């Protein structure tokens, strides 16, 4: 036996109004109430009271019938594709339920498409970073090295003290520029991650940032880290890199604690600082970029106020998680 189809929203609202009007008509037909000409005060009170009852009943019934649409409107205004899984509950088989079901399906498609496009974009970004790092190392680095050697030879041949001092100053400037180029190339392409693994790469990252900024960075990594695939390790490294950079640039912190721990189901990266905290600031491109990376490997990224002061960033990666694409 075929079940009846869902009742359209139009007929549901029409039915609610018809019920109210039918009740009002029945009350006028069978109630012992008459209307005089001119209308008496007591009769006017009864009529106004009846109208008020009808309006209130109609408003309550419409509020109940349209409540799912209000929830849908609020969710549409606040939905964030970087926080997947935001779905509305579906109750019944009416037109509103069909609309909510279509909205949930649309969210699922958008999340899948965003994950795919983000994976491609981040993969292209990593490829471009490798290319730029290689060019900095092979071309700019070698050119600066050649300039440094030429300056040294020129300084050795010069006898005038003032000219020699100028050449030596130029040597120091060139050497500093060469170190900066190497540092940039290292940030663009983490060779330590590829050669020595995640723990060594995170330790080198913390030490480099501490040396460059003067921040006190303590790191503690739990031994026995479970094996992770290359995309997952890269996501952990990039999130740590972006998180530490954000603290150095914006937090006015003096101390950073970096922790890497794990259990049977997940690996957790935690970065905590003693800076000025989140305040009323909104998420910038850096934080949203970290959320996009986290989604690629099924990880959960959380940013909240620290237990005492400052900010705490945590990234929880399921063990065995793999990205939608290699980044």
PDB file of C-alpha atoms in Angstrom:
ATOM      1  CA  UNK A   1       0.000   0.000   0.000  1.00  0.00           C
ATOM      2  CA  UNK A   2       1.393   3.390  -1.040  1.00  0.00           C
ATOM      3  CA  UNK A   3       1.875   5.919   1.714  1.00  0.00           C
ATOM      4  CA  UNK A   4       0.440   9.421   1.135  1.00  0.00           C
ATOM      5  CA  UNK A   5       2.963  12.015   0.046  1.00  0.00           C
ATOM      6  CA  UNK A   6       4.119  14.865   2.278  1.00  0.00           C
ATOM      7  CA  UNK A   7       1.785  17.830   2.696  1.00  0.00           C
ATOM      8  CA  UNK A   8       3.173  21.007   1.041  1.00  0.00           C
ATOM      9  CA  UNK A   9       3.905  23.945   3.305  1.00  0.00           C
ATOM     10  CA  UNK A  10       1.222  26.058   1.593  1.00  0.00           C
ATOM     11  CA  UNK A  11      -1.554  23.604   2.470  1.00  0.00           C
ATOM     12  CA  UNK A  12      -0.248  23.209   6.011  1.00  0.00           C
ATOM     13  CA  UNK A  13      -0.484  26.978   6.623  1.00  0.00           C
ATOM     14  CA  UNK A  14      -3.840  27.119   4.842  1.00  0.00           C
ATOM     15  CA  UNK A  15      -5.131  24.293   7.040  1.00  0.00           C
ATOM     16  CA  UNK A  16      -4.000  26.029  10.224  1.00  0.00           C
ATOM     17  CA  UNK A  17      -5.778  29.250   9.253  1.00  0.00           C
ATOM     18  CA  UNK A  18      -8.865  27.324   8.162  1.00  0.00           C
ATOM     19  CA  UNK A  19      -9.042  25.636  11.566  1.00  0.00           C
ATOM     20  CA  UNK A  20      -8.945  28.997  13.341  1.00  0.00           C
ATOM     21  CA  UNK A  21     -11.578  30.521  11.074  1.00  0.00           C
ATOM     22  CA  UNK A  22     -13.814  27.443  11.363  1.00  0.00           C
ATOM     23  CA  UNK A  23     -13.612  27.598  15.139  1.00  0.00           C
ATOM     24  CA  UNK A  24     -14.514  31.287  15.083  1.00  0.00           C
ATOM     25  CA  UNK A  25     -17.451  30.660  12.737  1.00  0.00           C
ATOM     26  CA  UNK A  26     -18.769  27.822  14.901  1.00  0.00           C
ATOM     27  CA  UNK A  27     -18.530  30.046  17.945  1.00  0.00           C
ATOM     28  CA  UNK A  28     -20.566  32.769  16.238  1.00  0.00           C
ATOM     29  CA  UNK A  29     -23.202  30.296  14.987  1.00  0.00           C
ATOM     30  CA  UNK A  30     -23.855  28.401  18.196  1.00  0.00           C
ATOM     31  CA  UNK A  31     -22.880  30.813  20.924  1.00  0.00           C
ATOM     32  CA  UNK A  32     -25.759  32.712  22.547  1.00  0.00           C
ATOM     33  CA  UNK A  33     -24.307  36.010  21.511  1.00  0.00           C
ATOM     34  CA  UNK A  34     -26.065  38.675  19.439  1.00  0.00           C
ATOM     35  CA  UNK A  35     -24.907  41.965  18.020  1.00  0.00           C
ATOM     36  CA  UNK A  36     -27.117  44.991  18.448  1.00  0.00           C
ATOM     37  CA  UNK A  37     -27.270  48.141  16.387  1.00  0.00           C
ATOM     38  CA  UNK A  38     -25.667  50.229  17.691  1.00  0.00           C
ATOM     39  CA  UNK A  39     -23.177  47.783  19.252  1.00  0.00           C
ATOM     40  CA  UNK A  40     -23.317  47.606  22.999  1.00  0.00           C
ATOM     41  CA  UNK A  41     -20.140  47.878  25.080  1.00  0.00           C
ATOM     42  CA  UNK A  42     -20.380  44.306  26.365  1.00  0.00           C
ATOM     43  CA  UNK A  43     -20.869  42.992  22.830  1.00  0.00           C
ATOM     44  CA  UNK A  44     -17.867  44.959  21.607  1.00  0.00           C
ATOM     45  CA  UNK A  45     -15.759  43.480  24.401  1.00  0.00           C
ATOM     46  CA  UNK A  46     -16.813  39.960  23.392  1.00  0.00           C
ATOM     47  CA  UNK A  47     -16.038  40.576  19.707  1.00  0.00           C
ATOM     48  CA  UNK A  48     -12.640  42.145  20.410  1.00  0.00           C
ATOM     49  CA  UNK A  49     -11.809  39.321  22.813  1.00  0.00           C
ATOM     50  CA  UNK A  50     -12.752  36.750  20.183  1.00  0.00           C
ATOM     51  CA  UNK A  51     -10.590  38.494  17.580  1.00  0.00           C
ATOM     52  CA  UNK A  52      -7.659  38.557  20.013  1.00  0.00           C
ATOM     53  CA  UNK A  53      -8.078  34.834  20.707  1.00  0.00           C
ATOM     54  CA  UNK A  54      -8.099  34.093  16.956  1.00  0.00           C
ATOM     55  CA  UNK A  55      -4.979  36.159  16.332  1.00  0.00           C
ATOM     56  CA  UNK A  56      -3.098  34.574  19.222  1.00  0.00           C
ATOM     57  CA  UNK A  57      -4.109  31.071  18.153  1.00  0.00           C
ATOM     58  CA  UNK A  58      -3.129  31.794  14.547  1.00  0.00           C
ATOM     59  CA  UNK A  59       0.259  33.225  15.646  1.00  0.00           C
ATOM     60  CA  UNK A  60       1.003  30.211  17.859  1.00  0.00           C
ATOM     61  CA  UNK A  61       0.099  27.726  15.147  1.00  0.00           C
ATOM     62  CA  UNK A  62       2.174  29.574  12.529  1.00  0.00           C
ATOM     63  CA  UNK A  63       5.107  29.812  14.951  1.00  0.00           C
ATOM     64  CA  UNK A  64       5.016  26.044  15.437  1.00  0.00           C
ATOM     65  CA  UNK A  65       4.681  25.387  11.728  1.00  0.00           C
ATOM     66  CA  UNK A  66       7.466  27.773  10.666  1.00  0.00           C
ATOM     67  CA  UNK A  67       9.946  27.066  13.497  1.00  0.00           C
ATOM     68  CA  UNK A  68      12.016  24.676  11.329  1.00  0.00           C
ATOM     69  CA  UNK A  69      12.431  27.447   8.754  1.00  0.00           C
ATOM     70  CA  UNK A  70      13.714  29.797  11.458  1.00  0.00           C
ATOM     71  CA  UNK A  71      16.307  27.199  12.511  1.00  0.00           C
ATOM     72  CA  UNK A  72      17.301  26.720   8.886  1.00  0.00           C
ATOM     73  CA  UNK A  73      17.708  30.483   8.389  1.00  0.00           C
ATOM     74  CA  UNK A  74      19.931  30.820  11.461  1.00  0.00           C
ATOM     75  CA  UNK A  75      22.097  27.883  10.405  1.00  0.00           C
ATOM     76  CA  UNK A  76      22.463  29.243   6.854  1.00  0.00           C
ATOM     77  CA  UNK A  77      23.695  32.558   8.305  1.00  0.00           C
ATOM     78  CA  UNK A  78      26.296  30.932  10.579  1.00  0.00           C
ATOM     79  CA  UNK A  79      27.469  27.822   8.727  1.00  0.00           C
ATOM     80  CA  UNK A  80      31.242  27.512   8.283  1.00  0.00           C
ATOM     81  CA  UNK A  81      32.613  24.930   5.853  1.00  0.00           C
ATOM     82  CA  UNK A  82      35.860  24.812   7.848  1.00  0.00           C
ATOM     83  CA  UNK A  83      33.862  23.246  10.698  1.00  0.00           C
ATOM     84  CA  UNK A  84      32.219  20.273   8.975  1.00  0.00           C
ATOM     85  CA  UNK A  85      29.354  18.229  10.331  1.00  0.00           C
ATOM     86  CA  UNK A  86      26.974  21.111  11.031  1.00  0.00           C
ATOM     87  CA  UNK A  87      23.607  19.548  10.226  1.00  0.00           C
ATOM     88  CA  UNK A  88      20.012  20.285  11.173  1.00  0.00           C
ATOM     89  CA  UNK A  89      17.819  17.510  12.624  1.00  0.00           C
ATOM     90  CA  UNK A  90      15.102  16.242  10.303  1.00  0.00           C
ATOM     91  CA  UNK A  91      11.670  15.439  11.723  1.00  0.00           C
ATOM     92  CA  UNK A  92       8.697  14.226   9.702  1.00  0.00           C
ATOM     93  CA  UNK A  93       8.179  14.045   5.970  1.00  0.00           C
ATOM     94  CA  UNK A  94       6.683  17.447   5.114  1.00  0.00           C
ATOM     95  CA  UNK A  95       7.898  20.136   2.787  1.00  0.00           C
ATOM     96  CA  UNK A  96      10.015  21.784   5.491  1.00  0.00           C
ATOM     97  CA  UNK A  97      11.689  18.456   6.232  1.00  0.00           C
ATOM     98  CA  UNK A  98      12.482  18.055   2.545  1.00  0.00           C
ATOM     99  CA  UNK A  99      13.995  21.552   2.492  1.00  0.00           C
ATOM    100  CA  UNK A 100      16.173  20.796   5.544  1.00  0.00           C
ATOM    101  CA  UNK A 101      17.240  17.474   4.022  1.00  0.00           C
ATOM    102  CA  UNK A 102      18.212  19.239   0.785  1.00  0.00           C
ATOM    103  CA  UNK A 103      20.166  21.832   2.795  1.00  0.00           C
ATOM    104  CA  UNK A 104      22.062  19.103   4.679  1.00  0.00           C
ATOM    105  CA  UNK A 105      22.860  17.335   1.405  1.00  0.00           C
ATOM    106  CA  UNK A 106      24.080  20.612  -0.078  1.00  0.00           C
ATOM    107  CA  UNK A 107      26.382  21.147   2.921  1.00  0.00           C
ATOM    108  CA  UNK A 108      27.824  17.658   2.481  1.00  0.00           C
ATOM    109  CA  UNK A 109      28.543  18.328  -1.204  1.00  0.00           C
ATOM    110  CA  UNK A 110      30.092  21.734  -0.473  1.00  0.00           C
ATOM    111  CA  UNK A 111      32.317  20.266   2.245  1.00  0.00           C
ATOM    112  CA  UNK A 112      33.500  17.510  -0.076  1.00  0.00           C
ATOM    113  CA  UNK A 113      34.161  19.951  -2.917  1.00  0.00           C
ATOM    114  CA  UNK A 114      35.984  22.347  -0.604  1.00  0.00           C
ATOM    115  CA  UNK A 115      38.144  19.540   0.769  1.00  0.00           C
ATOM    116  CA  UNK A 116      39.082  18.485  -2.750  1.00  0.00           C
ATOM    117  CA  UNK A 117      39.819  22.015  -3.952  1.00  0.00           C
ATOM    118  CA  UNK A 118      41.772  22.818  -0.767  1.00  0.00           C
ATOM    119  CA  UNK A 119      43.880  19.698  -1.222  1.00  0.00           C
ATOM    120  CA  UNK A 120      44.715  20.707  -4.778  1.00  0.00           C
ATOM    121  CA  UNK A 121      45.471  24.297  -3.788  1.00  0.00           C
ATOM    122  CA  UNK A 122      47.706  23.289  -0.887  1.00  0.00           C
ATOM    123  CA  UNK A 123      49.457  20.699  -3.040  1.00  0.00           C
ATOM    124  CA  UNK A 124      50.171  23.397  -5.622  1.00  0.00           C
ATOM    125  CA  UNK A 125      51.308  25.715  -2.835  1.00  0.00           C
ATOM    126  CA  UNK A 126      53.762  23.133  -1.502  1.00  0.00           C
ATOM    127  CA  UNK A 127      55.103  22.497  -5.009  1.00  0.00           C
ATOM    128  CA  UNK A 128      55.621  26.218  -5.525  1.00  0.00           C
ATOM    129  CA  UNK A 129      57.348  26.491  -2.154  1.00  0.00           C
ATOM    130  CA  UNK A 130      59.733  23.700  -3.102  1.00  0.00           C
ATOM    131  CA  UNK A 131      60.488  25.391  -6.434  1.00  0.00           C
ATOM    132  CA  UNK A 132      61.149  28.778  -4.829  1.00  0.00           C
ATOM    133  CA  UNK A 133      63.275  27.206  -2.094  1.00  0.00           C
ATOM    134  CA  UNK A 134      65.324  25.363  -4.703  1.00  0.00           C
ATOM    135  CA  UNK A 135      65.855  28.547  -6.699  1.00  0.00           C
ATOM    136  CA  UNK A 136      66.833  30.488  -3.582  1.00  0.00           C
ATOM    137  CA  UNK A 137      69.338  27.807  -2.669  1.00  0.00           C
ATOM    138  CA  UNK A 138      70.766  27.138  -6.126  1.00  0.00           C
ATOM    139  CA  UNK A 139      70.694  30.573  -7.718  1.00  0.00           C
ATOM    140  CA  UNK A 140      70.468  33.336  -5.117  1.00  0.00           C
ATOM    141  CA  UNK A 141      72.499  31.419  -2.564  1.00  0.00           C
ATOM    142  CA  UNK A 142      75.248  30.558  -4.994  1.00  0.00           C
ATOM    143  CA  UNK A 143      75.363  34.111  -6.331  1.00  0.00           C
ATOM    144  CA  UNK A 144      75.729  35.535  -2.829  1.00  0.00           C
ATOM    145  CA  UNK A 145      78.424  32.975  -2.071  1.00  0.00           C
ATOM    146  CA  UNK A 146      80.332  34.063  -5.177  1.00  0.00           C
ATOM    147  CA  UNK A 147      79.970  37.728  -4.175  1.00  0.00           C
ATOM    148  CA  UNK A 148      81.228  36.860  -0.694  1.00  0.00           C
ATOM    149  CA  UNK A 149      84.344  35.166  -2.109  1.00  0.00           C
ATOM    150  CA  UNK A 150      85.038  38.086  -4.444  1.00  0.00           C
ATOM    151  CA  UNK A 151      84.769  40.544  -1.576  1.00  0.00           C
ATOM    152  CA  UNK A 152      87.184  38.446   0.474  1.00  0.00           C
ATOM    153  CA  UNK A 153      89.732  38.345  -2.334  1.00  0.00           C
ATOM    154  CA  UNK A 154      89.375  42.090  -2.882  1.00  0.00           C
ATOM    155  CA  UNK A 155      89.828  42.764   0.825  1.00  0.00           C
ATOM    156  CA  UNK A 156      92.973  40.634   0.879  1.00  0.00           C
ATOM    157  CA  UNK A 157      94.499  42.612  -2.013  1.00  0.00           C
ATOM    158  CA  UNK A 158      93.663  46.073  -0.658  1.00  0.00           C
ATOM    159  CA  UNK A 159      96.249  47.819   1.505  1.00  0.00           C
ATOM    160  CA  UNK A 160      94.311  50.957   2.502  1.00  0.00           C
ATOM    161  CA  UNK A 161      92.738  50.400   5.948  1.00  0.00           C
ATOM    162  CA  UNK A 162      89.573  52.393   5.193  1.00  0.00           C
ATOM    163  CA  UNK A 163      88.852  50.518   1.972  1.00  0.00           C
ATOM    164  CA  UNK A 164      89.590  47.204   3.656  1.00  0.00           C
ATOM    165  CA  UNK A 165      87.142  48.075   6.455  1.00  0.00           C
ATOM    166  CA  UNK A 166      84.457  48.943   3.893  1.00  0.00           C
ATOM    167  CA  UNK A 167      84.999  45.652   2.067  1.00  0.00           C
ATOM    168  CA  UNK A 168      84.858  43.710   5.309  1.00  0.00           C
ATOM    169  CA  UNK A 169      81.609  45.459   6.211  1.00  0.00           C
ATOM    170  CA  UNK A 170      80.244  44.493   2.790  1.00  0.00           C
ATOM    171  CA  UNK A 171      81.336  40.915   3.507  1.00  0.00           C
ATOM    172  CA  UNK A 172      79.393  40.854   6.747  1.00  0.00           C
ATOM    173  CA  UNK A 173      76.314  42.292   5.053  1.00  0.00           C
ATOM    174  CA  UNK A 174      76.528  39.718   2.274  1.00  0.00           C
ATOM    175  CA  UNK A 175      77.029  36.905   4.777  1.00  0.00           C
ATOM    176  CA  UNK A 176      73.961  38.030   6.723  1.00  0.00           C
ATOM    177  CA  UNK A 177      71.941  38.154   3.501  1.00  0.00           C
ATOM    178  CA  UNK A 178      73.143  34.648   2.623  1.00  0.00           C
ATOM    179  CA  UNK A 179      72.051  33.366   6.042  1.00  0.00           C
ATOM    180  CA  UNK A 180      68.630  34.995   5.588  1.00  0.00           C
ATOM    181  CA  UNK A 181      68.218  33.400   2.154  1.00  0.00           C
ATOM    182  CA  UNK A 182      69.092  30.002   3.610  1.00  0.00           C
ATOM    183  CA  UNK A 183      66.621  30.552   6.452  1.00  0.00           C
ATOM    184  CA  UNK A 184      63.856  31.453   4.018  1.00  0.00           C
ATOM    185  CA  UNK A 185      64.629  28.434   1.867  1.00  0.00           C
ATOM    186  CA  UNK A 186      64.513  26.228   4.941  1.00  0.00           C
ATOM    187  CA  UNK A 187      61.107  27.624   5.960  1.00  0.00           C
ATOM    188  CA  UNK A 188      59.736  27.095   2.463  1.00  0.00           C
ATOM    189  CA  UNK A 189      61.026  23.545   2.155  1.00  0.00           C
ATOM    190  CA  UNK A 190      61.562  21.737   5.481  1.00  0.00           C
ATOM    191  CA  UNK A 191      64.399  19.444   4.516  1.00  0.00           C
ATOM    192  CA  UNK A 192      64.768  18.272   8.129  1.00  0.00           C
ATOM    193  CA  UNK A 193      61.217  16.912   8.002  1.00  0.00           C
ATOM    194  CA  UNK A 194      61.978  14.878   4.902  1.00  0.00           C
ATOM    195  CA  UNK A 195      65.370  13.673   6.116  1.00  0.00           C
ATOM    196  CA  UNK A 196      65.023  13.213   9.902  1.00  0.00           C
ATOM    197  CA  UNK A 197      61.286  13.080  10.605  1.00  0.00           C
ATOM    198  CA  UNK A 198      58.658  15.093  12.434  1.00  0.00           C
ATOM    199  CA  UNK A 199      60.172  15.245  15.923  1.00  0.00           C
ATOM    200  CA  UNK A 200      63.545  16.511  14.714  1.00  0.00           C
ATOM    201  CA  UNK A 201      61.856  19.000  12.381  1.00  0.00           C
ATOM    202  CA  UNK A 202      59.696  20.437  15.188  1.00  0.00           C
ATOM    203  CA  UNK A 203      62.704  20.711  17.494  1.00  0.00           C
ATOM    204  CA  UNK A 204      64.702  22.502  14.802  1.00  0.00           C
ATOM    205  CA  UNK A 205      61.748  24.811  14.109  1.00  0.00           C
ATOM    206  CA  UNK A 206      61.444  25.770  17.783  1.00  0.00           C
ATOM    207  CA  UNK A 207      65.178  26.361  18.157  1.00  0.00           C
ATOM    208  CA  UNK A 208      65.348  28.441  14.981  1.00  0.00           C
ATOM    209  CA  UNK A 209      62.437  30.659  16.010  1.00  0.00           C
ATOM    210  CA  UNK A 210      63.863  31.075  19.515  1.00  0.00           C
ATOM    211  CA  UNK A 211      67.219  32.146  18.086  1.00  0.00           C
ATOM    212  CA  UNK A 212      65.649  34.494  15.540  1.00  0.00           C
ATOM    213  CA  UNK A 213      63.084  36.183  17.843  1.00  0.00           C
ATOM    214  CA  UNK A 214      64.530  35.812  21.332  1.00  0.00           C
ATOM    215  CA  UNK A 215      61.395  34.023  22.595  1.00  0.00           C
ATOM    216  CA  UNK A 216      61.810  31.369  25.274  1.00  0.00           C
ATOM    217  CA  UNK A 217      60.467  28.188  23.672  1.00  0.00           C
ATOM    218  CA  UNK A 218      60.213  24.945  25.629  1.00  0.00           C
ATOM    219  CA  UNK A 219      59.354  21.789  23.728  1.00  0.00           C
ATOM    220  CA  UNK A 220      58.537  18.324  24.983  1.00  0.00           C
ATOM    221  CA  UNK A 221      57.810  15.440  22.652  1.00  0.00           C
ATOM    222  CA  UNK A 222      56.460  12.162  23.946  1.00  0.00           C
ATOM    223  CA  UNK A 223      58.626   9.268  22.725  1.00  0.00           C
ATOM    224  CA  UNK A 224      57.271   6.408  20.665  1.00  0.00           C
ATOM    225  CA  UNK A 225      55.361   8.497  18.143  1.00  0.00           C
ATOM    226  CA  UNK A 226      53.249   6.172  15.955  1.00  0.00           C
ATOM    227  CA  UNK A 227      54.106   6.048  12.249  1.00  0.00           C
ATOM    228  CA  UNK A 228      52.429   8.811  10.258  1.00  0.00           C
ATOM    229  CA  UNK A 229      52.198   9.263   6.509  1.00  0.00           C
ATOM    230  CA  UNK A 230      53.922  12.143   4.763  1.00  0.00           C
ATOM    231  CA  UNK A 231      50.820  14.361   4.346  1.00  0.00           C
ATOM    232  CA  UNK A 232      49.956  14.049   8.045  1.00  0.00           C
ATOM    233  CA  UNK A 233      53.500  14.899   9.143  1.00  0.00           C
ATOM    234  CA  UNK A 234      53.516  17.900   6.815  1.00  0.00           C
ATOM    235  CA  UNK A 235      50.190  19.148   8.218  1.00  0.00           C
ATOM    236  CA  UNK A 236      51.513  18.862  11.784  1.00  0.00           C
ATOM    237  CA  UNK A 237      54.690  20.704  10.808  1.00  0.00           C
ATOM    238  CA  UNK A 238      52.923  23.499   8.897  1.00  0.00           C
ATOM    239  CA  UNK A 239      50.375  24.049  11.676  1.00  0.00           C
ATOM    240  CA  UNK A 240      53.204  24.265  14.227  1.00  0.00           C
ATOM    241  CA  UNK A 241      55.093  26.641  11.940  1.00  0.00           C
ATOM    242  CA  UNK A 242      52.090  28.912  11.417  1.00  0.00           C
ATOM    243  CA  UNK A 243      51.118  28.793  15.094  1.00  0.00           C
ATOM    244  CA  UNK A 244      54.593  29.726  16.303  1.00  0.00           C
ATOM    245  CA  UNK A 245      54.857  32.482  13.698  1.00  0.00           C
ATOM    246  CA  UNK A 246      51.500  33.944  14.789  1.00  0.00           C
ATOM    247  CA  UNK A 247      52.643  34.002  18.422  1.00  0.00           C
ATOM    248  CA  UNK A 248      55.922  35.698  17.497  1.00  0.00           C
ATOM    249  CA  UNK A 249      54.170  38.345  15.388  1.00  0.00           C
ATOM    250  CA  UNK A 250      50.981  39.137  17.279  1.00  0.00           C
ATOM    251  CA  UNK A 251      50.868  37.738  20.820  1.00  0.00           C
ATOM    252  CA  UNK A 252      53.490  39.872  22.626  1.00  0.00           C
ATOM    253  CA  UNK A 253      54.500  36.677  24.415  1.00  0.00           C
ATOM    254  CA  UNK A 254      57.717  35.885  26.248  1.00  0.00           C
ATOM    255  CA  UNK A 255      57.346  32.120  26.530  1.00  0.00           C
ATOM    256  CA  UNK A 256      55.945  29.353  24.325  1.00  0.00           C
ATOM    257  CA  UNK A 257      55.386  25.715  25.259  1.00  0.00           C
ATOM    258  CA  UNK A 258      55.226  23.175  22.435  1.00  0.00           C
ATOM    259  CA  UNK A 259      53.987  19.672  23.244  1.00  0.00           C
ATOM    260  CA  UNK A 260      53.601  16.616  21.046  1.00  0.00           C
ATOM    261  CA  UNK A 261      51.789  13.685  22.662  1.00  0.00           C
ATOM    262  CA  UNK A 262      49.893  10.631  21.509  1.00  0.00           C
ATOM    263  CA  UNK A 263      47.698   7.759  22.629  1.00  0.00           C
ATOM    264  CA  UNK A 264      46.221   4.732  20.923  1.00  0.00           C
ATOM    265  CA  UNK A 265      43.853   6.746  18.756  1.00  0.00           C
ATOM    266  CA  UNK A 266      45.438  10.128  18.041  1.00  0.00           C
ATOM    267  CA  UNK A 267      48.463  12.412  17.980  1.00  0.00           C
ATOM    268  CA  UNK A 268      48.073  15.817  19.641  1.00  0.00           C
ATOM    269  CA  UNK A 269      50.099  18.958  18.991  1.00  0.00           C
ATOM    270  CA  UNK A 270      49.685  21.732  21.572  1.00  0.00           C
ATOM    271  CA  UNK A 271      51.167  25.249  21.416  1.00  0.00           C
ATOM    272  CA  UNK A 272      50.596  27.459  24.460  1.00  0.00           C
ATOM    273  CA  UNK A 273      51.875  31.009  24.996  1.00  0.00           C
ATOM    274  CA  UNK A 274      51.698  33.636  27.753  1.00  0.00           C
ATOM    275  CA  UNK A 275      50.757  36.520  25.461  1.00  0.00           C
ATOM    276  CA  UNK A 276      47.778  38.844  25.408  1.00  0.00           C
ATOM    277  CA  UNK A 277      45.281  36.175  24.346  1.00  0.00           C
ATOM    278  CA  UNK A 278      42.589  36.118  21.695  1.00  0.00           C
ATOM    279  CA  UNK A 279      40.528  39.078  22.884  1.00  0.00           C
ATOM    280  CA  UNK A 280      37.904  40.127  20.344  1.00  0.00           C
ATOM    281  CA  UNK A 281      40.066  39.400  17.313  1.00  0.00           C
ATOM    282  CA  UNK A 282      38.635  37.428  14.427  1.00  0.00           C
ATOM    283  CA  UNK A 283      40.257  34.507  12.719  1.00  0.00           C
ATOM    284  CA  UNK A 284      42.661  35.653  10.041  1.00  0.00           C
ATOM    285  CA  UNK A 285      43.951  33.957   6.944  1.00  0.00           C
ATOM    286  CA  UNK A 286      46.639  32.130   8.911  1.00  0.00           C
ATOM    287  CA  UNK A 287      44.203  30.407  11.269  1.00  0.00           C
ATOM    288  CA  UNK A 288      41.773  29.554   8.471  1.00  0.00           C
ATOM    289  CA  UNK A 289      44.696  28.125   6.514  1.00  0.00           C
ATOM    290  CA  UNK A 290      45.516  25.902   9.481  1.00  0.00           C
ATOM    291  CA  UNK A 291      41.891  24.741   9.626  1.00  0.00           C
ATOM    292  CA  UNK A 292      41.981  23.869   5.930  1.00  0.00           C
ATOM    293  CA  UNK A 293      45.136  21.829   6.422  1.00  0.00           C
ATOM    294  CA  UNK A 294      43.612  20.055   9.420  1.00  0.00           C
ATOM    295  CA  UNK A 295      40.572  19.023   7.380  1.00  0.00           C
ATOM    296  CA  UNK A 296      42.810  17.332   4.809  1.00  0.00           C
ATOM    297  CA  UNK A 297      43.873  14.677   7.311  1.00  0.00           C
ATOM    298  CA  UNK A 298      40.642  14.479   9.297  1.00  0.00           C
ATOM    299  CA  UNK A 299      42.143  16.410  12.218  1.00  0.00           C
ATOM    300  CA  UNK A 300      40.438  18.751  14.683  1.00  0.00           C
ATOM    301  CA  UNK A 301      41.984  22.168  15.320  1.00  0.00           C
ATOM    302  CA  UNK A 302      40.962  24.135  18.394  1.00  0.00           C
ATOM    303  CA  UNK A 303      41.997  27.662  19.386  1.00  0.00           C
ATOM    304  CA  UNK A 304      41.047  28.911  22.853  1.00  0.00           C
ATOM    305  CA  UNK A 305      42.239  30.971  25.788  1.00  0.00           C
ATOM    306  CA  UNK A 306      44.980  29.386  27.864  1.00  0.00           C
ATOM    307  CA  UNK A 307      44.357  28.165  31.433  1.00  0.00           C
ATOM    308  CA  UNK A 308      46.216  31.127  32.958  1.00  0.00           C
ATOM    309  CA  UNK A 309      46.753  33.636  30.173  1.00  0.00           C
ATOM    310  CA  UNK A 310      47.611  33.749  26.516  1.00  0.00           C
ATOM    311  CA  UNK A 311      46.326  31.346  23.893  1.00  0.00           C
ATOM    312  CA  UNK A 312      46.344  27.587  23.454  1.00  0.00           C
ATOM    313  CA  UNK A 313      46.269  25.968  20.024  1.00  0.00           C
ATOM    314  CA  UNK A 314      45.729  22.227  19.744  1.00  0.00           C
ATOM    315  CA  UNK A 315      45.634  19.927  16.743  1.00  0.00           C
ATOM    316  CA  UNK A 316      44.377  16.372  17.236  1.00  0.00           C
ATOM    317  CA  UNK A 317      45.132  14.003  14.371  1.00  0.00           C
ATOM    318  CA  UNK A 318      43.562  10.529  14.318  1.00  0.00           C
ATOM    319  CA  UNK A 319      46.173   7.802  14.101  1.00  0.00           C
ATOM    320  CA  UNK A 320      46.219   6.355  10.607  1.00  0.00           C
ATOM    321  CA  UNK A 321      44.484   9.406   9.122  1.00  0.00           C
ATOM    322  CA  UNK A 322      45.490  10.280   5.604  1.00  0.00           C
ATOM    323  CA  UNK A 323      44.843  13.388   3.631  1.00  0.00           C
ATOM    324  CA  UNK A 324      42.387  13.667   0.799  1.00  0.00           C
ATOM    325  CA  UNK A 325      45.386  14.274  -1.413  1.00  0.00           C
ATOM    326  CA  UNK A 326      49.111  14.610  -0.875  1.00  0.00           C
ATOM    327  CA  UNK A 327      49.954  18.163   0.055  1.00  0.00           C
TER     328      UNK A 327
END
